[in-house]
Amino acid sequence: MEGNRCHVVVVGGGIAGLAAAWYLRQGGEGVRVTVLDGARRIGGKLFASEVAGVQVDAGAEAMLARRPEGRALAEDVGLGGELRDPATTQAAILSRGALRAMPAGQVMGVPSDLAALVRSGVLSPAGLARVPLDRVLPATLVTTDVSVASYVRARMGEEVVERLVEPMLGGVYAGRAERLSLEATMPGIAAAARSERSLLTAAREIVTGARKEGPVFTTLHRGMGSLPAAVAEASGAEIRTGVTVRELRRTESGWRLVAGPVPEPEVIEADAVVVAVPAPAAGRLLAAEVPGAAAELARIEYASMAVVTLAYPRAAFPVPPTGSGYLVPPVERRAVKAATFSSVKWPHLAEADPDLVMLRCSVGRLGEEALLQRDDADLVALAVEEMAEVAGARGLPRDSRVTRWGGSLPQYDVGHLDRVARIRAAVASQPGLAVCGAAYDGLGVPACVATARTAAARILDHLDPAGQWHGKADSLTKG
């Protein structure tokens, strides 16, 4: 502690770490915050750069609008006027060799409307015939966490898993339904499964409630990549990039961090620490003082993927793309797992250059690391071939960009929520220590921001138990 000011170090400059710094600042003038990140830039998976002269996100391109945390943070740091809603969210599924409309009224691929499912043509006649049996089958008792695939298959059959649920989960987690936790990835469905015999009925109730909530997604005019810098500036924190923290140790008065290269270590003293890095790095930092949490963090696996962004002249499309894009089930055995028609989905991108059609192709799922070892030119060629075959693009794009996200998407395998509870319990035994980020309660921006707010509140409660600072810690847990 320096004078009357407490020093908090946030390890990790992604959106969770930066949001934690901002929330800590709300604790008043009693906190000085330093953010350390080993990368050359802040923002983690939120990053935008120019393609054919247009600023386009290279990582996450949107955030859930139906969770308030992300939108509220953007407004709080002065970006409220930059928020943009999509022109369309009507996506398709590339199933059985053709683009087919995503069935209306689905919840992460789980159908709620049999008529819409039939009209979509996504399933075969045999697959369609299996779905209504959900209404007459005995209840599938869910007393412990199970995989998404095992539960949905038991209720609706294999094709719903393969051709609807798998591509949805692949788009979010780059994961596999056989491994992903029902409780962690589909909490609404999991809750309904405990009270409803029919999955169709449960999904319909969720859809009915969601229709009252407005647009699903929102983004920023300059891309989600513009959010980190705004949060960093508003936080008033000292931001240091290119600084890798190698060691974290408890001291009599707080914490000692060792950063920098081994030959020239830098020792940093802190009253409290927020660890906001991915699970493997967090585990290494916590190994000395919180071995229980470190062991659990080491068990969280990560998937890798790449985003190939293409900028075509509008004349390359005899028929302009429609809808927001499409998802590809793994059973189709294609390299591209999803495509976004960015300049159709986001009007501000079309306005930036009306002569361009901006597209994003996602490549890679868990277990497809060999595909991602191909060089950038090969990945661009795969994406160009996909756009020619599926979207009718002629010729080559005017510009392209390949962004690789190695080990970037945590996998919420069966038992994930229990694992997170054990991690948090172990961390809670250490005063002045908190964790946040995508490894815990959700991959999207709002979920990461929520973990940051919780972490900041924990630190402020530790530093100021009487709540005497201007922005009291308990205010961060509201809203």
Coordinates of C-alpha atoms in Angstrom, one line a residue:
M1 CA 0.0 0.0 0.0
E2 CA 1.4 3.4 -1.0
G3 CA 0.2 6.1 1.4
N4 CA -3.6 5.6 1.4
R5 CA -3.7 4.0 -2.0
C6 CA -3.9 0.3 -2.6
H7 CA -2.1 -1.3 -5.6
V8 CA -4.0 -3.9 -7.5
V9 CA -2.3 -5.8 -10.3
V10 CA -4.5 -7.4 -13.0
V11 CA -2.6 -10.1 -14.9
G12 CA -4.1 -10.2 -18.4
G13 CA -5.2 -7.5 -20.8
G14 CA -8.1 -9.1 -22.5
I15 CA -11.6 -7.7 -22.1
A16 CA -12.1 -9.5 -18.7
G17 CA -8.9 -8.0 -17.3
L18 CA -9.6 -4.6 -18.6
A19 CA -13.1 -4.7 -17.3
A20 CA -11.8 -5.7 -13.9
A21 CA -9.5 -2.7 -14.0
W22 CA -12.4 -0.5 -14.8
Y23 CA -14.6 -1.9 -12.1
L24 CA -11.8 -1.5 -9.6
R25 CA -11.6 2.1 -10.5
Q26 CA -15.2 2.5 -9.5
G27 CA -14.0 1.7 -6.0
G28 CA -12.8 5.3 -5.8
E29 CA -9.5 7.0 -5.5
G30 CA -8.2 4.5 -3.0
V31 CA -7.1 2.0 -5.7
R32 CA -4.2 2.2 -8.2
V33 CA -4.4 -0.5 -10.9
T34 CA -1.7 -1.9 -13.1
V35 CA -2.6 -4.2 -16.0
L36 CA 0.1 -6.5 -17.2
D37 CA -0.1 -8.5 -20.5
G38 CA 2.5 -10.6 -22.2
A39 CA 1.2 -9.7 -25.7
R40 CA 2.2 -6.6 -27.7
R41 CA -1.4 -5.3 -27.6
I42 CA -4.3 -5.4 -25.3
G43 CA -7.7 -6.9 -26.1
G44 CA -7.1 -10.6 -26.4
K45 CA -9.6 -12.0 -28.8
L46 CA -11.1 -8.6 -29.5
F47 CA -9.1 -7.1 -32.3
A48 CA -9.9 -5.4 -35.6
S49 CA -7.8 -4.4 -38.5
E50 CA -8.3 -3.2 -42.1
V51 CA -9.2 -5.5 -45.0
A52 CA -9.4 -3.7 -48.3
G53 CA -9.5 -0.4 -46.4
V54 CA -12.4 -1.4 -44.2
Q55 CA -12.0 -1.9 -40.4
V56 CA -13.2 -5.5 -39.7
D57 CA -13.1 -7.6 -36.6
A58 CA -10.6 -10.4 -36.7
G59 CA -11.9 -12.1 -33.5
A60 CA -15.3 -11.8 -31.9
E61 CA -17.5 -9.7 -34.2
A62 CA -20.5 -9.2 -31.8
M63 CA -21.8 -9.7 -28.3
L64 CA -25.0 -10.9 -26.9
A65 CA -27.4 -8.0 -26.5
R66 CA -29.8 -10.0 -24.2
R67 CA -27.2 -10.0 -21.5
P68 CA -26.7 -6.5 -20.1
E69 CA -23.1 -6.5 -19.0
G70 CA -21.4 -6.0 -22.4
R71 CA -23.7 -3.3 -23.6
A72 CA -23.6 -1.5 -20.3
L73 CA -19.8 -1.5 -20.2
A74 CA -19.7 -0.1 -23.7
E75 CA -22.1 2.7 -22.7
D76 CA -20.2 3.4 -19.5
V77 CA -16.9 3.9 -21.3
G78 CA -18.4 6.3 -23.9
L79 CA -19.3 3.9 -26.7
G80 CA -23.0 3.9 -26.4
G81 CA -23.4 5.9 -29.6
E82 CA -21.3 3.3 -31.5
L83 CA -23.6 0.3 -30.7
R84 CA -25.1 -1.2 -33.8
D85 CA -27.7 -3.9 -34.3
P86 CA -27.6 -6.4 -37.1
A87 CA -29.7 -6.0 -40.2
T88 CA -30.5 -9.7 -40.2
T89 CA -29.8 -12.7 -38.0
Q90 CA -31.4 -15.2 -40.4
A91 CA -28.7 -17.9 -40.7
A92 CA -28.6 -21.1 -42.7
I93 CA -27.3 -24.6 -42.2
L94 CA -25.3 -26.4 -44.9
S95 CA -26.9 -29.8 -44.6
R96 CA -27.1 -32.7 -47.0
G97 CA -25.3 -30.7 -49.7
A98 CA -27.4 -27.5 -49.7
L99 CA -27.9 -24.3 -47.8
R100 CA -31.1 -24.6 -45.8
A101 CA -32.7 -22.1 -43.5
M102 CA -32.1 -22.4 -39.8
P103 CA -35.4 -23.6 -38.3
A104 CA -37.2 -20.8 -36.7
G105 CA -37.6 -21.1 -32.9
Q106 CA -34.5 -23.2 -32.2
V107 CA -32.5 -22.9 -29.0
M108 CA -28.8 -23.6 -29.7
G109 CA -30.0 -26.0 -32.4
V110 CA -32.7 -27.7 -30.3
P111 CA -36.0 -27.3 -32.3
S112 CA -39.2 -26.0 -30.7
D113 CA -41.4 -25.8 -33.8
L114 CA -41.9 -29.1 -35.7
A115 CA -43.5 -27.3 -38.7
A116 CA -40.5 -24.9 -39.0
L117 CA -38.2 -27.9 -38.7
V118 CA -40.0 -29.7 -41.6
R119 CA -39.9 -26.5 -43.8
S120 CA -36.2 -26.1 -43.2
G121 CA -35.3 -29.4 -44.9
V122 CA -32.2 -29.8 -42.6
L123 CA -33.1 -33.3 -41.5
S124 CA -33.9 -36.4 -43.6
P125 CA -37.4 -37.9 -43.5
A126 CA -36.1 -40.5 -41.0
G127 CA -34.6 -37.8 -38.8
L128 CA -37.8 -35.8 -38.9
A129 CA -39.9 -38.8 -37.9
R130 CA -37.7 -39.4 -34.8
V131 CA -38.2 -35.9 -33.3
P132 CA -41.9 -36.0 -32.3
L133 CA -41.2 -39.2 -30.2
D134 CA -39.8 -36.7 -27.6
R135 CA -43.4 -36.0 -26.6
V136 CA -44.2 -39.6 -25.8
L137 CA -40.9 -41.0 -24.5
P138 CA -40.5 -41.5 -20.7
A139 CA -38.8 -38.6 -19.0
T140 CA -35.0 -38.5 -19.3
L141 CA -33.9 -38.0 -15.7
V142 CA -31.1 -35.5 -15.5
T143 CA -29.8 -35.6 -11.9
T144 CA -26.1 -34.9 -12.7
D145 CA -24.4 -33.0 -15.5
V146 CA -24.4 -34.9 -18.9
S147 CA -23.1 -34.1 -22.3
V148 CA -25.3 -32.1 -24.7
A149 CA -25.2 -34.9 -27.2
S150 CA -26.4 -37.7 -24.8
Y151 CA -29.4 -35.7 -23.6
V152 CA -30.6 -34.3 -26.9
R153 CA -30.0 -37.6 -28.7
A154 CA -32.1 -39.4 -26.1
R155 CA -35.0 -37.0 -26.6
M156 CA -34.8 -36.1 -30.3
G157 CA -32.5 -38.5 -32.1
E158 CA -29.0 -38.5 -33.7
E159 CA -29.8 -36.2 -36.6
V160 CA -30.8 -33.3 -34.4
V161 CA -27.4 -33.6 -32.7
E162 CA -25.4 -34.0 -35.9
R163 CA -27.1 -31.4 -38.1
L164 CA -28.4 -28.8 -35.7
V165 CA -26.8 -28.9 -32.3
E166 CA -23.2 -29.7 -33.4
P167 CA -22.9 -26.7 -35.8
M168 CA -24.3 -24.3 -33.2
L169 CA -21.9 -25.5 -30.5
G170 CA -19.1 -25.6 -33.1
G171 CA -19.7 -22.0 -33.9
V172 CA -19.5 -20.9 -30.3
Y173 CA -17.0 -23.3 -28.7
A174 CA -15.3 -24.9 -31.7
G175 CA -16.1 -28.0 -29.6
R176 CA -18.0 -31.3 -29.8
A177 CA -21.4 -32.0 -28.4
E178 CA -20.3 -35.4 -27.1
R179 CA -18.0 -33.7 -24.6
L180 CA -19.6 -30.3 -23.9
S181 CA -21.6 -29.9 -20.7
L182 CA -25.4 -29.5 -20.9
E183 CA -25.4 -27.4 -17.7
A184 CA -22.6 -25.1 -18.8
T185 CA -23.4 -24.6 -22.4
M186 CA -27.2 -24.8 -22.4
P187 CA -28.3 -23.7 -18.9
G188 CA -31.8 -22.9 -20.0
I189 CA -32.3 -26.3 -21.6
A190 CA -30.7 -28.0 -18.5
A191 CA -33.0 -26.2 -16.1
A192 CA -36.0 -27.1 -18.2
A193 CA -34.9 -30.7 -18.4
R194 CA -35.3 -31.0 -14.7
S195 CA -38.9 -29.9 -14.8
E196 CA -40.3 -30.8 -18.3
R197 CA -40.5 -34.3 -19.7
S198 CA -40.5 -33.0 -23.3
L199 CA -37.5 -31.2 -24.7
L200 CA -39.8 -29.7 -27.4
T201 CA -42.0 -28.2 -24.8
A202 CA -38.9 -26.9 -22.8
A203 CA -37.4 -25.3 -25.9
R204 CA -40.8 -23.7 -26.8
E205 CA -41.0 -22.1 -23.4
I206 CA -37.5 -20.6 -23.7
V207 CA -38.3 -19.3 -27.2
T208 CA -41.5 -17.7 -26.0
G209 CA -39.7 -15.8 -23.3
A210 CA -36.8 -14.7 -25.5
R211 CA -39.1 -13.2 -28.1
K212 CA -39.8 -10.3 -25.7
E213 CA -36.1 -9.4 -25.3
G214 CA -35.2 -7.6 -28.5
P215 CA -32.2 -8.2 -30.8
V216 CA -29.9 -11.1 -29.9
F217 CA -26.6 -9.5 -30.9
T218 CA -25.1 -6.1 -31.1
T219 CA -21.6 -4.8 -32.1
L220 CA -19.7 -1.5 -32.4
H221 CA -19.4 0.8 -35.4
R222 CA -15.6 0.4 -35.4
G223 CA -15.8 -3.2 -34.4
M224 CA -15.7 -5.1 -31.1
G225 CA -11.9 -4.6 -31.4
S226 CA -12.5 -0.9 -30.4
L227 CA -13.9 -1.8 -27.0
P228 CA -10.6 -2.8 -25.2
A229 CA -8.9 0.6 -25.8
A230 CA -12.0 2.5 -24.6
V231 CA -12.2 0.4 -21.4
A232 CA -8.5 0.7 -20.8
E233 CA -8.6 4.5 -21.1
A234 CA -11.7 4.8 -18.9
S235 CA -10.1 2.6 -16.2
G236 CA -7.3 5.0 -15.6
A237 CA -5.0 2.0 -15.1
E238 CA -1.4 1.8 -16.0
I239 CA -1.4 -0.6 -19.0
R240 CA 1.9 -2.5 -19.7
T241 CA 2.1 -4.8 -22.7
G242 CA 4.9 -7.2 -23.5
V243 CA 5.3 -8.0 -19.8
T244 CA 4.9 -11.7 -19.0
V245 CA 4.2 -12.6 -15.3
R246 CA 6.1 -15.8 -14.4
E247 CA 5.5 -16.1 -10.7
L248 CA 2.9 -15.2 -8.1
R249 CA 3.7 -15.5 -4.4
R250 CA 2.0 -14.4 -1.2
T251 CA 3.8 -12.0 1.1
E252 CA 3.1 -10.8 4.6
S253 CA 1.3 -7.7 3.3
G254 CA 0.0 -8.9 -0.1
W255 CA 1.4 -10.4 -3.2
R256 CA 4.7 -10.4 -5.1
L257 CA 4.8 -10.9 -8.9
V258 CA 7.9 -11.8 -10.9
A259 CA 7.7 -10.7 -14.5
G260 CA 10.0 -10.3 -17.5
P261 CA 12.8 -12.5 -18.7
V262 CA 14.6 -14.9 -16.4
P263 CA 18.0 -13.1 -16.6
E264 CA 16.4 -9.7 -15.8
P265 CA 13.4 -10.3 -13.6
E266 CA 11.1 -7.5 -12.4
V267 CA 9.5 -7.8 -9.0
I268 CA 6.2 -6.1 -8.6
E269 CA 4.5 -5.7 -5.2
A270 CA 0.7 -5.6 -4.9
D271 CA -1.9 -5.5 -2.2
A272 CA -4.2 -7.7 -4.4
V273 CA -4.2 -9.5 -7.7
V274 CA -6.7 -10.4 -10.3
V275 CA -5.7 -13.3 -12.6
A276 CA -7.4 -12.7 -15.9
V277 CA -5.5 -15.0 -18.3
P278 CA -6.6 -18.3 -19.9
A279 CA -6.7 -21.4 -17.8
P280 CA -3.3 -22.9 -18.6
A281 CA -1.5 -19.6 -17.8
A282 CA -3.7 -19.1 -14.7
G283 CA -2.9 -22.5 -13.5
R284 CA 0.9 -22.0 -13.8
L285 CA 0.6 -18.7 -11.8
L286 CA -1.5 -20.2 -9.1
A287 CA 0.5 -23.4 -8.7
A288 CA 2.7 -22.2 -5.9
E289 CA 0.0 -20.7 -3.6
V290 CA -3.3 -22.3 -4.8
P291 CA -2.3 -25.8 -6.1
G292 CA -5.9 -27.1 -5.9
A293 CA -7.1 -24.4 -8.3
A294 CA -4.1 -24.9 -10.5
A295 CA -4.8 -28.6 -10.8
E296 CA -8.4 -27.9 -11.9
L297 CA -7.4 -25.2 -14.3
A298 CA -4.9 -27.5 -16.0
R299 CA -7.8 -29.8 -16.9
I300 CA -9.6 -27.2 -19.0
E301 CA -8.8 -28.0 -22.6
Y302 CA -8.7 -25.3 -25.3
A303 CA -9.6 -25.5 -29.0
S304 CA -7.9 -23.6 -31.8
M305 CA -9.4 -22.0 -34.9
A306 CA -8.7 -19.5 -37.6
V307 CA -10.8 -16.7 -39.1
V308 CA -10.3 -16.1 -42.9
T309 CA -11.7 -12.7 -43.9
L310 CA -12.3 -12.1 -47.6
A311 CA -13.2 -8.8 -49.4
Y312 CA -14.8 -9.4 -52.8
P313 CA -15.9 -6.8 -55.3
R314 CA -19.7 -6.8 -55.4
A315 CA -19.7 -7.8 -59.0
A316 CA -18.1 -11.2 -58.0
F317 CA -21.6 -12.3 -56.9
P318 CA -24.2 -12.9 -59.7
V319 CA -26.7 -13.2 -56.8
P320 CA -25.7 -11.2 -53.8
P321 CA -25.5 -13.2 -50.5
T322 CA -28.5 -13.0 -48.2
G323 CA -28.9 -13.7 -44.6
S324 CA -26.2 -13.5 -41.9
G325 CA -24.3 -16.5 -43.0
Y326 CA -24.3 -20.3 -42.4
L327 CA -23.1 -23.0 -40.2
V328 CA -21.7 -26.4 -41.3
P329 CA -22.2 -29.7 -39.4
P330 CA -19.1 -31.7 -38.8
V331 CA -20.8 -34.6 -40.6
E332 CA -20.5 -32.7 -43.8
R333 CA -16.7 -33.0 -43.6
R334 CA -15.8 -29.6 -44.9
A335 CA -12.9 -27.4 -43.8
V336 CA -15.0 -24.3 -43.3
K337 CA -17.2 -24.7 -40.2
A338 CA -19.1 -21.4 -40.5
A339 CA -19.3 -18.4 -42.8
T340 CA -20.6 -14.9 -42.0
F341 CA -21.8 -12.5 -44.7
S342 CA -20.5 -9.6 -42.7
S343 CA -21.5 -6.7 -44.9
V344 CA -25.0 -8.2 -45.1
K345 CA -25.3 -8.8 -41.4
W346 CA -23.8 -5.4 -40.4
P347 CA -25.0 -2.4 -42.5
H348 CA -22.2 -0.1 -41.3
L349 CA -19.7 -2.4 -43.1
A350 CA -21.6 -2.2 -46.3
E351 CA -21.8 1.6 -45.9
A352 CA -18.0 1.8 -45.4
D353 CA -17.5 0.6 -49.0
P354 CA -20.7 -0.2 -51.0
D355 CA -18.6 -1.9 -53.7
L356 CA -17.3 -4.6 -51.4
V357 CA -18.8 -7.8 -50.0
M358 CA -17.1 -8.7 -46.7
L359 CA -17.1 -12.4 -45.7
R360 CA -15.6 -14.3 -42.7
C361 CA -14.9 -18.0 -42.8
S362 CA -14.2 -19.9 -39.6
V363 CA -11.8 -22.9 -39.9
G364 CA -11.0 -25.5 -37.3
R365 CA -12.7 -27.4 -34.4
L366 CA -11.4 -29.3 -31.5
G367 CA -9.4 -32.2 -32.9
E368 CA -8.7 -30.5 -36.2
E369 CA -5.2 -29.1 -35.4
A370 CA -3.7 -30.6 -38.5
L371 CA -5.9 -28.5 -40.7
L372 CA -4.7 -25.4 -38.9
Q373 CA -1.1 -26.3 -39.6
R374 CA -1.6 -25.3 -43.3
D375 CA -0.2 -22.0 -44.2
D376 CA -2.2 -18.8 -44.7
A377 CA -2.3 -19.1 -48.5
D378 CA -3.8 -22.6 -48.2
L379 CA -6.5 -21.4 -45.7
V380 CA -7.4 -18.5 -48.0
A381 CA -7.6 -20.9 -50.9
L382 CA -10.0 -23.2 -48.9
A383 CA -12.2 -20.2 -48.0
V384 CA -12.2 -19.0 -51.6
E385 CA -13.2 -22.4 -52.9
E386 CA -16.0 -22.6 -50.3
M387 CA -17.4 -19.2 -51.3
A388 CA -17.3 -20.2 -55.0
E389 CA -19.2 -23.4 -54.3
V390 CA -21.7 -22.2 -51.7
A391 CA -22.1 -18.5 -52.3
G392 CA -21.4 -18.4 -56.1
A393 CA -18.4 -16.0 -55.8
R394 CA -16.5 -15.6 -59.1
G395 CA -12.8 -14.9 -59.3
L396 CA -10.5 -13.9 -56.4
P397 CA -11.1 -11.6 -53.5
R398 CA -9.7 -8.1 -53.6
D399 CA -8.0 -8.6 -50.2
S400 CA -7.8 -11.3 -47.5
R401 CA -6.7 -11.7 -43.9
V402 CA -6.0 -14.8 -41.9
T403 CA -6.1 -14.6 -38.1
R404 CA -5.1 -17.6 -36.1
W405 CA -6.5 -18.1 -32.6
G406 CA -4.4 -20.9 -31.2
G407 CA -5.7 -22.4 -28.0
S408 CA -8.2 -19.7 -27.6
L409 CA -11.6 -21.3 -26.9
P410 CA -12.0 -23.1 -23.5
Q411 CA -14.0 -26.3 -23.6
Y412 CA -16.8 -26.6 -21.1
D413 CA -16.7 -30.4 -20.8
V414 CA -19.1 -32.4 -18.6
G415 CA -18.6 -31.3 -15.0
H416 CA -17.3 -27.8 -15.9
L417 CA -19.5 -26.0 -13.4
D418 CA -18.4 -28.2 -10.5
R419 CA -14.8 -27.6 -11.6
V420 CA -15.3 -23.8 -11.6
A421 CA -16.9 -24.0 -8.2
R422 CA -13.8 -25.9 -6.9
I423 CA -11.5 -23.3 -8.5
R424 CA -13.3 -20.4 -6.9
A425 CA -13.5 -22.1 -3.5
A426 CA -9.7 -22.6 -3.6
V427 CA -9.0 -19.0 -4.7
A428 CA -11.4 -17.7 -2.1
S429 CA -9.1 -19.1 0.6
Q430 CA -6.5 -16.6 -0.4
P431 CA -7.3 -13.0 0.6
G432 CA -6.7 -10.4 -2.1
L433 CA -6.9 -12.9 -5.0
A434 CA -9.5 -13.3 -7.7
V435 CA -9.9 -14.8 -11.1
C436 CA -11.9 -13.9 -14.1
G437 CA -12.2 -14.6 -17.9
A438 CA -13.7 -16.9 -20.4
A439 CA -12.6 -20.1 -18.7
Y440 CA -15.3 -19.9 -16.1
D441 CA -18.9 -18.8 -16.9
G442 CA -19.1 -18.1 -20.6
L443 CA -17.1 -17.3 -23.7
G444 CA -18.9 -14.1 -24.8
V445 CA -18.1 -10.5 -23.9
P446 CA -21.0 -10.1 -21.4
A447 CA -20.1 -13.3 -19.6
C448 CA -16.4 -12.2 -19.3
V449 CA -17.4 -8.8 -18.1
A450 CA -19.7 -10.4 -15.5
T451 CA -16.7 -12.4 -14.1
A452 CA -14.6 -9.2 -14.1
R453 CA -17.2 -7.4 -12.0
T454 CA -17.4 -10.3 -9.5
A455 CA -13.6 -10.4 -9.3
A456 CA -13.4 -6.6 -8.7
A457 CA -16.1 -6.7 -6.0
R458 CA -14.1 -9.5 -4.2
I459 CA -10.9 -7.4 -4.3
L460 CA -12.6 -4.3 -3.1
D461 CA -14.3 -6.1 -0.3
H462 CA -10.9 -7.3 0.8
L463 CA -9.2 -3.9 0.5
D464 CA -12.1 -1.9 1.9
P465 CA -14.2 -4.2 4.1
A466 CA -16.0 -1.2 5.7
G467 CA -17.1 0.1 2.2
Q468 CA -15.9 3.6 2.9
W469 CA -14.7 4.5 -0.6
H470 CA -16.8 6.5 -2.9
G471 CA -17.8 3.6 -5.1
K472 CA -18.6 0.8 -2.7
A473 CA -17.8 -2.7 -3.6
D474 CA -21.3 -3.9 -3.1
S475 CA -22.6 -1.7 -5.9
L476 CA -20.6 -3.8 -8.4
T477 CA -22.7 -6.8 -7.7
K478 CA -25.9 -5.1 -8.6
G479 CA -27.5 -4.8 -12.1

